[in-house]
Short mmCIF file of C-alpha atoms in Angstrom, two decimals:
data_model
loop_
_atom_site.label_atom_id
_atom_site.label_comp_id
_atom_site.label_asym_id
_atom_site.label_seq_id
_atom_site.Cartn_x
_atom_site.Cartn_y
_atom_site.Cartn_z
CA UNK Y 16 18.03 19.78 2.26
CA UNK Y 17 16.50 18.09 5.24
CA UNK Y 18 12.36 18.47 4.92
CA UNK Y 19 10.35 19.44 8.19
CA UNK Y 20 7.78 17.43 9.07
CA UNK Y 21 4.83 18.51 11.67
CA UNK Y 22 6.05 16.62 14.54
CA UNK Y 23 9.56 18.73 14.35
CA UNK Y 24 7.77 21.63 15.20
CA UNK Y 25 8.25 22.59 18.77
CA UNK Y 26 5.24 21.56 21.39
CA UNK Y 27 2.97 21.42 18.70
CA UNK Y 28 4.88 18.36 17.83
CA UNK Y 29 4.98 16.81 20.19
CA UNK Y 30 1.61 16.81 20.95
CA UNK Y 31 1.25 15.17 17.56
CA UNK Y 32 3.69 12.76 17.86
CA UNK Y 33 2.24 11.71 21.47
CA UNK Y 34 -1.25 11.06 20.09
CA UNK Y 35 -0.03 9.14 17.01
CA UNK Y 36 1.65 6.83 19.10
CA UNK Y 37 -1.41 6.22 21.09
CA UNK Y 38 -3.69 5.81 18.47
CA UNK Y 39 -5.81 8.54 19.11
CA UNK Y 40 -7.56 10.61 16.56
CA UNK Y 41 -5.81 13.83 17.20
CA UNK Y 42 -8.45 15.74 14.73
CA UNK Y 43 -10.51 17.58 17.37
CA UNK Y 44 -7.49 18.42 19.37
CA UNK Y 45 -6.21 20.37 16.46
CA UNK Y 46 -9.45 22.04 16.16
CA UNK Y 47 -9.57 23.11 19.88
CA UNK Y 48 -5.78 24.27 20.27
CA UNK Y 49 -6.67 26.12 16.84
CA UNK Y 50 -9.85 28.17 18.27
CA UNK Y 51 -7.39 28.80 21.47
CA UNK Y 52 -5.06 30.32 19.11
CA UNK Y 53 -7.51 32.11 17.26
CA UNK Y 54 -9.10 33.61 20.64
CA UNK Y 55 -5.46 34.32 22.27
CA UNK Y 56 -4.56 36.49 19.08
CA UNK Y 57 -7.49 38.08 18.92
CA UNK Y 58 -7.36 39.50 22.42
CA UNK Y 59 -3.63 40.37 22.03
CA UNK Y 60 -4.45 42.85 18.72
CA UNK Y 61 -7.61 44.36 20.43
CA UNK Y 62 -9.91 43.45 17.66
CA UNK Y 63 -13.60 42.66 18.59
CA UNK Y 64 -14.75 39.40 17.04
CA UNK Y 65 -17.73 41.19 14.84
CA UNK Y 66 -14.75 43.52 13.31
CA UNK Y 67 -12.94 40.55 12.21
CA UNK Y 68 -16.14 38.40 10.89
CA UNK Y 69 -16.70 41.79 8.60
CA UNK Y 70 -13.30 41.91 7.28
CA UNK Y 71 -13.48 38.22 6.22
CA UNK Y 72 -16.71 39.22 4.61
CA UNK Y 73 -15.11 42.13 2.65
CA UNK Y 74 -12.28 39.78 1.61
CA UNK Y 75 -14.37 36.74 0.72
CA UNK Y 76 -15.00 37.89 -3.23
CA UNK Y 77 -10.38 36.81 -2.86
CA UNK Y 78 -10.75 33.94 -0.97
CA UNK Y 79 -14.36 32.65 -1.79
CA UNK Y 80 -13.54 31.94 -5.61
CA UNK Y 81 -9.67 30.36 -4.37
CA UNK Y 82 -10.85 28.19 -2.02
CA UNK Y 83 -14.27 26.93 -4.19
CA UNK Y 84 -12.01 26.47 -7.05
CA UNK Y 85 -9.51 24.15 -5.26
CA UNK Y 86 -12.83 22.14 -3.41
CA UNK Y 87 -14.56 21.80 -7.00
CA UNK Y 88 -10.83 20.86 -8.78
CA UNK Y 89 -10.19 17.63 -7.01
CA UNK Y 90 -13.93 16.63 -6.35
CA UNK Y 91 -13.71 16.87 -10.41
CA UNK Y 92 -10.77 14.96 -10.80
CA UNK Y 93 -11.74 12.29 -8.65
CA UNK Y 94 -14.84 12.25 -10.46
CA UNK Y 95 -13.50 11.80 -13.89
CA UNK Y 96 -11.06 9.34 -11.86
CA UNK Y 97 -13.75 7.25 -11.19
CA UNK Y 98 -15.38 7.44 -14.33
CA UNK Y 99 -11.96 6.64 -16.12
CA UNK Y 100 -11.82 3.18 -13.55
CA UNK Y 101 -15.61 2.14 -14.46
CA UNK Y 102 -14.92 2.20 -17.94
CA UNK Y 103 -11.91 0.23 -17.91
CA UNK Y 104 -13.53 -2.65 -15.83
CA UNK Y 105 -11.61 -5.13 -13.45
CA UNK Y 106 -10.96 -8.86 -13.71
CA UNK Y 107 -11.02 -11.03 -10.91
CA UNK Y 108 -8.52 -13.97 -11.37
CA UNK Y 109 -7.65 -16.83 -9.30
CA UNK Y 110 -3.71 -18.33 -9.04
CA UNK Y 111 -3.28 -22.07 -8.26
CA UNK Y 112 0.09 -22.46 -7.59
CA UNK Y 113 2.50 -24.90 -9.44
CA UNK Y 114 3.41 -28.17 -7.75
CA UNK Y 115 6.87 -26.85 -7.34
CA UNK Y 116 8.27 -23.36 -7.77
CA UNK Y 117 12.22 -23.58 -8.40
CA UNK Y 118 12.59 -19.62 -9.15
CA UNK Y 119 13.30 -17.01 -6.46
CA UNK Y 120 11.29 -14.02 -6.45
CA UNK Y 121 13.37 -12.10 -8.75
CA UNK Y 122 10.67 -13.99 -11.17
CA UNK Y 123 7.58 -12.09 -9.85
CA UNK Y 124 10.04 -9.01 -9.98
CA UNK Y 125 10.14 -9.63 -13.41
CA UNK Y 126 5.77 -9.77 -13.65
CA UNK Y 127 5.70 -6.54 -11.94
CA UNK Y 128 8.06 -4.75 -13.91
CA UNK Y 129 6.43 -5.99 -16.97
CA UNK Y 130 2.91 -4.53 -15.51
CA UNK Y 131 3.82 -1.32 -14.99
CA UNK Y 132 2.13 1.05 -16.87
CA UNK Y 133 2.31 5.09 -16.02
CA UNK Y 134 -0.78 5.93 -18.68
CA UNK Y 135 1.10 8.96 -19.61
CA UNK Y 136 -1.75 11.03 -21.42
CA UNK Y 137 -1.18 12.55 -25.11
CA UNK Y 138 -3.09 15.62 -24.18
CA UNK Y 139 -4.63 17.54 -21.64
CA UNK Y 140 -8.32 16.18 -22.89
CA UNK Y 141 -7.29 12.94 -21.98
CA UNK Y 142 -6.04 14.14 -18.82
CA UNK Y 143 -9.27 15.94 -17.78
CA UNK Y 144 -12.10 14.78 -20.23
CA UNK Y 145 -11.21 10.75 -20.00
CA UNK Y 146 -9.99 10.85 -16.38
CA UNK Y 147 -6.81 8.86 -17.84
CA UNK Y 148 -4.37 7.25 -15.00
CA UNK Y 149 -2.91 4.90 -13.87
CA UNK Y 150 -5.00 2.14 -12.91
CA UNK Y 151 -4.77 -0.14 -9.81
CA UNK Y 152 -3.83 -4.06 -9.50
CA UNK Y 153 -4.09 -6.06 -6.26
CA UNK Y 154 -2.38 -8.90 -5.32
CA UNK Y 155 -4.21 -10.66 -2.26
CA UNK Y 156 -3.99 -13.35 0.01
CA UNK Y 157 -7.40 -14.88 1.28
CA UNK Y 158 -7.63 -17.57 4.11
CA UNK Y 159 -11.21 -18.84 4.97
CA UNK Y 160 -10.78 -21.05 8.22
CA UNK Y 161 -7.16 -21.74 6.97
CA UNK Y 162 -8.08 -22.50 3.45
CA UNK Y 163 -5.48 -20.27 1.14
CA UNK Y 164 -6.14 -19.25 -2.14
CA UNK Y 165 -3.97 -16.63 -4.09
CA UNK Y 166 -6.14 -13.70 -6.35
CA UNK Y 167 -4.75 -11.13 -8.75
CA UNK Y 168 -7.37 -8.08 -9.84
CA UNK Y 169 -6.38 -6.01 -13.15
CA UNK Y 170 -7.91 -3.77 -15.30
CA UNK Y 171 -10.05 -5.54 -18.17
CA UNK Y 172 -6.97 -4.57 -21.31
CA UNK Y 173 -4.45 -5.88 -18.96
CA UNK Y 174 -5.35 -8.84 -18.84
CA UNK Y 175 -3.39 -10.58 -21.44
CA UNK Y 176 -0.36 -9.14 -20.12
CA UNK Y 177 -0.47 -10.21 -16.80
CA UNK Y 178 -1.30 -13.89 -17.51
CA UNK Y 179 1.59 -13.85 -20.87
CA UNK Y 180 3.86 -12.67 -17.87
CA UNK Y 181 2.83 -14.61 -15.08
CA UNK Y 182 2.77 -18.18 -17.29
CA UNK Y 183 6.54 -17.00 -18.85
CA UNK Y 184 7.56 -16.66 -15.36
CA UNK Y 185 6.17 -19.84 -13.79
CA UNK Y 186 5.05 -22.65 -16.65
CA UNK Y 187 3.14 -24.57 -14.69
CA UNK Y 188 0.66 -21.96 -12.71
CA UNK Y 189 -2.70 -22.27 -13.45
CA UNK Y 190 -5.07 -18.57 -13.35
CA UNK Y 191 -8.75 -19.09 -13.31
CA UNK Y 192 -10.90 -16.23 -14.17
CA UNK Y 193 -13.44 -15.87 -11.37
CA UNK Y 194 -17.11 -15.15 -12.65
CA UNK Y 195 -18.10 -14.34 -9.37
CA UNK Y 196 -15.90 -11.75 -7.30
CA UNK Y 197 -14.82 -13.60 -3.91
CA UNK Y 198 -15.40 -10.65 -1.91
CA UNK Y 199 -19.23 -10.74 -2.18
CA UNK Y 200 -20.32 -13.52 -0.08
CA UNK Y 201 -19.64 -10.63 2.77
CA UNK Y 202 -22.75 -8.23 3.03
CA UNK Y 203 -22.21 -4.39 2.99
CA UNK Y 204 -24.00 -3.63 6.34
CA UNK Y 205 -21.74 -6.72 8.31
CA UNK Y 206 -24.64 -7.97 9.91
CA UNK Y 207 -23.98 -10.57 12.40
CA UNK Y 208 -20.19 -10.40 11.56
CA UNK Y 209 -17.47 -9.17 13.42
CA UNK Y 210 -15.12 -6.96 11.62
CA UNK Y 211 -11.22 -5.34 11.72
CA UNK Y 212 -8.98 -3.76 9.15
CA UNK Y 213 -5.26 -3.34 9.52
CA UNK Y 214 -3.09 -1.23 7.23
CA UNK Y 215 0.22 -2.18 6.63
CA UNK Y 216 3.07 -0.15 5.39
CA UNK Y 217 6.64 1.20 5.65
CA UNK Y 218 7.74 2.52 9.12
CA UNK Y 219 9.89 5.49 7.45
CA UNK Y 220 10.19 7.52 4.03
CA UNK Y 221 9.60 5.67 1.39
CA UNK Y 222 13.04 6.48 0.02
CA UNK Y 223 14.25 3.67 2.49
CA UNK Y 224 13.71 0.61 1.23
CA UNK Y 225 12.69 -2.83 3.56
CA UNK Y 226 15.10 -6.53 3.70
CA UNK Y 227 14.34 -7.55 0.25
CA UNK Y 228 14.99 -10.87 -1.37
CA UNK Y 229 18.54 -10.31 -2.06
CA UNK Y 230 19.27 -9.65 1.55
CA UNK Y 231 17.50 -12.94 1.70
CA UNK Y 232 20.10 -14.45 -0.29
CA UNK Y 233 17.14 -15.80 -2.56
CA UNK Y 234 19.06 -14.28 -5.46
CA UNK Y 235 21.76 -16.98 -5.28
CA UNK Y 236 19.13 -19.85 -5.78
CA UNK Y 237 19.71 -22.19 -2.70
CA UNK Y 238 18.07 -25.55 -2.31
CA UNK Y 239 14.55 -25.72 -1.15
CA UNK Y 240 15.63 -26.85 2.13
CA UNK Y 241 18.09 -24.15 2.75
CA UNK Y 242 15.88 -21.15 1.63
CA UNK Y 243 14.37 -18.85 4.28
CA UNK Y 244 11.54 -17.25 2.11
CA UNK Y 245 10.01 -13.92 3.73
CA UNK Y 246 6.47 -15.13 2.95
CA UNK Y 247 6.29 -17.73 5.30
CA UNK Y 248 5.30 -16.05 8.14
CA UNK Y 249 2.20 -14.46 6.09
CA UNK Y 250 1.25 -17.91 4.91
CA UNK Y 251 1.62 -19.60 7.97
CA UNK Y 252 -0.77 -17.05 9.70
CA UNK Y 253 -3.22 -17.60 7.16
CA UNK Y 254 -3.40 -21.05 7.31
CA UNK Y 255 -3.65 -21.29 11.29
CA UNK Y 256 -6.68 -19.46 12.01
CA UNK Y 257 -10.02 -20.60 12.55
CA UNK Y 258 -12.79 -22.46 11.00
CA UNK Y 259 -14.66 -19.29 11.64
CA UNK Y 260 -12.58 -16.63 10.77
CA UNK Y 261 -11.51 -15.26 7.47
CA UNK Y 262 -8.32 -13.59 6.95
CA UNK Y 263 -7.71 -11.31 3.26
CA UNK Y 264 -4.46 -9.61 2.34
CA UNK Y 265 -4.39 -6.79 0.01
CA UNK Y 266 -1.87 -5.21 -1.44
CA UNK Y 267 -2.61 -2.73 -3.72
CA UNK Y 268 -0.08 -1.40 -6.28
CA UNK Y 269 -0.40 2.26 -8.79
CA UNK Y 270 2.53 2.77 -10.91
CA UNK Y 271 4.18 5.60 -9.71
CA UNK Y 272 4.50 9.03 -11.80
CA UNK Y 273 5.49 12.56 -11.77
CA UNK Y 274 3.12 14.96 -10.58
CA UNK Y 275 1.75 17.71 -13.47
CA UNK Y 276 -0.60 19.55 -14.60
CA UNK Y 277 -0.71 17.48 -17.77
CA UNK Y 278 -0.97 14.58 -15.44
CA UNK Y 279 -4.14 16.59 -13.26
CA UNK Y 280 -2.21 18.00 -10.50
CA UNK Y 281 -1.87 21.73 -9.60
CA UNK Y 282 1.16 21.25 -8.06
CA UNK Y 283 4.59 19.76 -10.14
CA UNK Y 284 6.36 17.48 -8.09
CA UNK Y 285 9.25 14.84 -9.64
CA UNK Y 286 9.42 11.05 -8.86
CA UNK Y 287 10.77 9.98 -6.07
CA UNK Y 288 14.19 9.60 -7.19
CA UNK Y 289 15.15 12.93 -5.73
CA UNK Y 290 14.16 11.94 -2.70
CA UNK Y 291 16.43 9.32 -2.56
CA UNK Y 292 18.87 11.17 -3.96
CA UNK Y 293 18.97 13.66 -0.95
CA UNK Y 294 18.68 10.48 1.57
CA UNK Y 295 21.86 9.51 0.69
CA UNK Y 296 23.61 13.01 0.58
CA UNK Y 297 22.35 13.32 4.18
CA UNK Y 298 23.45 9.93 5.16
CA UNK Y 299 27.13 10.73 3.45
CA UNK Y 300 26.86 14.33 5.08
CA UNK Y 301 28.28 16.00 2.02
CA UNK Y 302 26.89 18.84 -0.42
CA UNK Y 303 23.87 17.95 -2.78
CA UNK Y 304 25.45 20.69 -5.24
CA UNK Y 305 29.15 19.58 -4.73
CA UNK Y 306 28.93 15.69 -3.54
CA UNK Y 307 31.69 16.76 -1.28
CA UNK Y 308 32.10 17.77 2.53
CA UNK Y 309 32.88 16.19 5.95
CA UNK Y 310 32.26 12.79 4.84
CA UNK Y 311 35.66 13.08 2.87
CA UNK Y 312 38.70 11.77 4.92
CA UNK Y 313 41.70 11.19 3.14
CA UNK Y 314 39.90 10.32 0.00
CA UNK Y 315 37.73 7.76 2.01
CA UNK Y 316 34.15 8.04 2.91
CA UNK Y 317 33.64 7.94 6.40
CA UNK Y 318 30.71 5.92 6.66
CA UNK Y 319 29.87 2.23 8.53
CA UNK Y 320 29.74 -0.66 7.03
CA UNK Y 321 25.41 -0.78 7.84
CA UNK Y 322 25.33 2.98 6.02
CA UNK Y 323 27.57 1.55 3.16
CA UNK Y 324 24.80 -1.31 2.59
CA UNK Y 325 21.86 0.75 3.30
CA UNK Y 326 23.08 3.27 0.22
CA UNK Y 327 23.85 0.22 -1.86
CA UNK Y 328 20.50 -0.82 -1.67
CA UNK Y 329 19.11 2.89 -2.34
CA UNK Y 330 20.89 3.00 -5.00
CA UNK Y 331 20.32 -0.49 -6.49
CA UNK Y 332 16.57 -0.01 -5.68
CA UNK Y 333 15.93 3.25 -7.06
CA UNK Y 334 16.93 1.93 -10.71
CA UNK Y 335 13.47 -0.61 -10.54
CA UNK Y 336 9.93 -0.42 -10.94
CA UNK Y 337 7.98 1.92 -8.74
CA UNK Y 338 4.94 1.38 -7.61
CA UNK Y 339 2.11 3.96 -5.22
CA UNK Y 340 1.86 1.08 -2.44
CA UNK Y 341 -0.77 -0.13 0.34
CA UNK Y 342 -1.38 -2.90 1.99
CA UNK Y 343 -4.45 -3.54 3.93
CA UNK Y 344 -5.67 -7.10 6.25
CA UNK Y 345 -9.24 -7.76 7.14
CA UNK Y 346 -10.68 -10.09 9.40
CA UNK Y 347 -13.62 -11.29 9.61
CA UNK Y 348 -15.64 -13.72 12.05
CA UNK Y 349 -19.05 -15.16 12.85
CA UNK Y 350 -20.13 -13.05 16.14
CA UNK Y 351 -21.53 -16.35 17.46
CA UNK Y 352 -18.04 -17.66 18.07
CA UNK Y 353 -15.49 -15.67 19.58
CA UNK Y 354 -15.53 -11.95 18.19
CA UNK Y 355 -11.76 -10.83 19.85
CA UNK Y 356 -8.96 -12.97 19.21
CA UNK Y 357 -5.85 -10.63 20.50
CA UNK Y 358 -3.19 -13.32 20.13
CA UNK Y 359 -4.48 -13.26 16.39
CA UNK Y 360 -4.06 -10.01 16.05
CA UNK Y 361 -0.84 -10.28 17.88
CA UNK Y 362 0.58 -12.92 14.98
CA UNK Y 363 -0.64 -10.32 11.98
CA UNK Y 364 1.38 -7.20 13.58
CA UNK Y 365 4.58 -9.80 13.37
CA UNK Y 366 3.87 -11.53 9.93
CA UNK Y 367 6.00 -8.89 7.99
CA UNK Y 368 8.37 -8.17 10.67
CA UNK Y 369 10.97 -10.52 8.78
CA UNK Y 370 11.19 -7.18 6.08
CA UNK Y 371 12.63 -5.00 9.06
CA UNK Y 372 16.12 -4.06 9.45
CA UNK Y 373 16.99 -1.29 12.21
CA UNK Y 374 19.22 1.08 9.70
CA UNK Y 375 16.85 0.90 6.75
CA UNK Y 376 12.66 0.35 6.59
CA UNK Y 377 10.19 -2.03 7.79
CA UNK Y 378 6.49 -2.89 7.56
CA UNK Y 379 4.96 -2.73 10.29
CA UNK Y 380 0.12 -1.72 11.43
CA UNK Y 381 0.11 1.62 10.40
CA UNK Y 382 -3.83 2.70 11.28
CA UNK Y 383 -6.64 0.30 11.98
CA UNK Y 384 -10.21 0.54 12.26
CA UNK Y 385 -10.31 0.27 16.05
CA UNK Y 386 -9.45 2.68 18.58
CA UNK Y 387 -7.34 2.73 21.80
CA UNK Y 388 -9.32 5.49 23.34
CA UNK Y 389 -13.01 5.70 22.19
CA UNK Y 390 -14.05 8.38 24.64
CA UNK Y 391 -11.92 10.39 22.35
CA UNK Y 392 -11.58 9.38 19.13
CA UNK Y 393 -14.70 8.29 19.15
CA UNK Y 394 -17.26 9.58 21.60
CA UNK Y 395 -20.84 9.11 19.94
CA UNK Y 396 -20.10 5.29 18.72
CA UNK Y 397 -20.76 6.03 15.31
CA UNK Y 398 -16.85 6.47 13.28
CA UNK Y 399 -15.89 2.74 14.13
CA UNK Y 400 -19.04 1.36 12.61
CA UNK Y 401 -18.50 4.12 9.33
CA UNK Y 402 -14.92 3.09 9.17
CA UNK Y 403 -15.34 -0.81 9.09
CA UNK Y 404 -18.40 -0.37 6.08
CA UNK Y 405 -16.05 2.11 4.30
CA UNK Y 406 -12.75 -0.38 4.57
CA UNK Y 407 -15.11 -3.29 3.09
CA UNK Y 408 -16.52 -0.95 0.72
CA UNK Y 409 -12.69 -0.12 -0.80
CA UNK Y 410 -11.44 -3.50 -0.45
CA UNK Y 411 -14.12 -4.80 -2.31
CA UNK Y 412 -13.82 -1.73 -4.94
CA UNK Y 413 -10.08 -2.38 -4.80
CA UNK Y 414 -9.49 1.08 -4.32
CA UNK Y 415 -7.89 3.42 -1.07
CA UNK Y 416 -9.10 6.91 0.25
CA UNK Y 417 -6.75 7.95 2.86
CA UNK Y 418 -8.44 8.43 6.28
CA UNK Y 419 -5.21 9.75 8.08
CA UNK Y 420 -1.68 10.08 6.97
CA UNK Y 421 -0.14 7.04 8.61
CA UNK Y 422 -2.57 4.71 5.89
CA UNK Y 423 -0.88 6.92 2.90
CA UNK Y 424 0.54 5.34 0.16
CA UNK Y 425 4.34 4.76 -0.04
CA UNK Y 426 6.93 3.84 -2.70
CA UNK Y 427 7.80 0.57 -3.36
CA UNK Y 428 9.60 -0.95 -6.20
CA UNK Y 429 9.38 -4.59 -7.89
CA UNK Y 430 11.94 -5.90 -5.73
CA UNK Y 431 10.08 -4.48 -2.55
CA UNK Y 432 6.83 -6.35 -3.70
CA UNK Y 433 8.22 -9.06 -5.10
CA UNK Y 434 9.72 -9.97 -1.99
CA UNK Y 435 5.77 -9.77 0.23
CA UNK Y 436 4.08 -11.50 -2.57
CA UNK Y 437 5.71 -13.81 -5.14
CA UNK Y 438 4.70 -17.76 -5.81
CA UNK Y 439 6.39 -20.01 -3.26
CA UNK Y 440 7.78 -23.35 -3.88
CA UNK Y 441 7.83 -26.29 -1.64
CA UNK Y 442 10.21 -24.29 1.19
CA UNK Y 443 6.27 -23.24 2.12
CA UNK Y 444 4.77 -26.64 3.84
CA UNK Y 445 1.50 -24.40 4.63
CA UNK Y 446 -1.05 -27.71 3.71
CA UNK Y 447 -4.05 -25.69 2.78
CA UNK Y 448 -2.06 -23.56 0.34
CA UNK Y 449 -3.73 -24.97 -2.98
CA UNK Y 450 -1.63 -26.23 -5.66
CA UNK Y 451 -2.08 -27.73 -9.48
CA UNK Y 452 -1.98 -31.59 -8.31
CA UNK Y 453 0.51 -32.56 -11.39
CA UNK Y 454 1.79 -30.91 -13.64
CA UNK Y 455 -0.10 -30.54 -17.37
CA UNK Y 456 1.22 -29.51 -20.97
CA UNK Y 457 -0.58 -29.29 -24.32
CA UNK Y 458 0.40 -31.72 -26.80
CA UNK Y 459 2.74 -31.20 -29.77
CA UNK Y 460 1.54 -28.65 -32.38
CA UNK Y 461 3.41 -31.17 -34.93
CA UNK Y 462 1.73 -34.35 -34.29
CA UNK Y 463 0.25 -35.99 -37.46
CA UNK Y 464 -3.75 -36.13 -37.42
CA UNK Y 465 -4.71 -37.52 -40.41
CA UNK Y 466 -3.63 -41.51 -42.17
CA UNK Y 467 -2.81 -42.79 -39.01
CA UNK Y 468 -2.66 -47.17 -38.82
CA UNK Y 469 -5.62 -48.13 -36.77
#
């Protein structure tokens, strides 16, 4: 069954679809085409408006209690939420990379799988007492004037397992624990800074998944020379900007579950396995009961060779890891140099291109902080300013509250993230990308201490 979004619905989406493409906050128009509505039906039934504002008031001891319930239910769970996240603490860690990185990504594949964690509660206390779920990590990229450094952020009891994984996976990394979170040398307010966030994420349903790794052909392990990694169009960004400017990538990562109430949702909903599922009956036009119909042709599926690959993937990616994914990109600058740099900006909508392919998914700017139209979206001066203190405010909380649908999160498995952040070996010539300058090891356990000739 093929879902309806808003913009299939007839004018209406349109509408919605036109101001989504041009950036514009389309929040107020909703409101005014709603009080039209409201005042056309009105004087079609021949009700006068102080009739209808008593019958609300007669129903209100039905929808009063409904609607505070709903209000007070997730301002309660986010509470706990939050509560939940305090107590569980985050550790700020710095990666310097090894001087040479022979593995393909399928060896950060491996760290994220290892990582997940779905924090299934035992009981419904847990659940709505403890605030118990599943907890964030980020994975960020931070260039200041072209200087690149690598951070991972975990929950305080993960700790261990993240670094176990990460030094199995690559034996000659090197993760600092940073005493001092990077992030605060930036004040709150942004005074005398200029300021932009980005949001990155996939173009379509999340069921579709992006040019991963394999379609890389970094699978197959070629020689450094011959590899054509997907993160070197991020790194290379990063490392050209200016001595001014700071550059952070974030990608934030919640292992994905099944929505329950035993979980802290009202509403059940699976994982998003069905989903794909149902992609791939519509792509093979047959039955989702009977797996049969008009794609049958003499006992051959009559698809293309792109729809064969594109369900190959689905189907190979849907057996991994998945994570609740976001991605967001800040940049920063000293308003005594040059506060706009649109060819900048330019470079950091094309960085992930190189994940794009026309019959699957793609990352592409999904919402940003700035505006095309201000007399619209925002005609008092006042939501750009909120926006920019609230983005810092998350990043630096390593958290995401969605502002508008395009920034929601959206699945992505270990192979999808793998392939946007893993540890690059020498195919990246990026010179400010810091690296362990040799390579260390401890000495034998076994080596005599005692009676030794002098």
């Amino acid at each position: 069954m093929v879902q309806m979004s808003t913009k299939d619905i007839p004018i209406f989406g349109s509408i919605i679809g036109f101001l989504d493409g041009e950036d514009i906050d389309y929040g107020i128009v909703a409101f005014l085409i709603g009080l039209f509505i409201i005042f056309f039906v009105f004087n079609k039934v021949g009700l006068p408006q102080s009739q209808i504002v008593s019958i609300l008031f007669a129903l209100a001891p039905i929808w009063l209690p409904i609607m505070s319930f709903l209000a007070f239910f997730k301002i309660y769970m986010d509470m706990v939420g939050k509560k939940f996240g305090i107590n569980s603490g985050r550790t700020v860690m710095e990666i310097v990379l090894p001087p040479e990185v022979f593995k393909s990504p399928e060896a950060m594949e491996y760290v994220f799988t290892q990582i997940y964690n779905a924090a299934s509660p035992d009981n419904l206390m847990e659940t709505y007492l403890d605030g118990k779920r599943p907890l964030p990590y980020t994975f960020e990229l931070v260039s200041r004037g072209g200087d690149v450094h690598f951070y991972i952020t975990t929950p305080n009891k993960f700790v261990p397992s993240l670094t176990d994984n990460m030094y199995a996976q690559y034996p000659g990394v090197e993760i600092k624990k940073l005493d001092l979170d990077y992030t605060a040398e930036i004040p709150k307010n942004l005074k005398g800074l200029s300021f932009m966030c980005f949001h990155i994420g996939k173009k379509k349903g999340s069921e579709l998944p992006i040019k991963t790794y394999i379609d890389f052909g970094l699978d197959k392990l070629p020689k450094e020379e011959e590899k054509l990694d997907p993160m070197t169009p991020m790194l290379e960004v990063l490392a050209n900007i200016q001595p001014h400017q700071q550059l952070w990538v974030q990608f934030i990562c919640i292992a994905h579950r099944e929505k329950s109430f035993k979980n802290g949702q009202l509403r059940s909903k699976g994982t998003w396995e069905k989903d794909v599922s149902a992609k791939i009956d519509e792509i093979m036009m047959r039955d989702p009961k009977t797996k049969t119909g008009m794609a049958d042709l003499d006992g051959m599926p009559r698809i293309t060779t792109g729809e064969r690959d594109t369900i190959e993937a689905m189907e190979r990616n849907v057996g991994k890891a998945a994570f609740n994914f976001a991605c967001r990109v800040v940049y920063i600058s000293n308003k005594n140099e040059r506060d706009y740099d649109g060819g900048l900006f330019a470079r950091i909508s094309r960085m992930v291109s190189q994940t794009e392919l026309k019959d699957r998914n793609g990352l592409g700017i999904r919402w940003r902080t700035d505006f095309n139209y201000n007399f619209i979206s925002d005609p008092f001066f006042k939501k750009r300013p909120a926006l920019k203190k609230a983005e810092l405010k998350e990043y630096k909380t390593r958290k995401l509250y969605t502002k508008a649908r395009s920034m929601s999160y959206k699945i992505m498995t270990a192979e999808e993230m793998a392939t946007i952040f893993h540890l690059p070996g020498t195919v990246a010539i990026t010179p400010t990308l810091n690296r362990v300058t040799s390579t260390r090891s401890d000495a034998p356990s076994n080596l005599p201490i005692g009676n030794l000739p002098i």
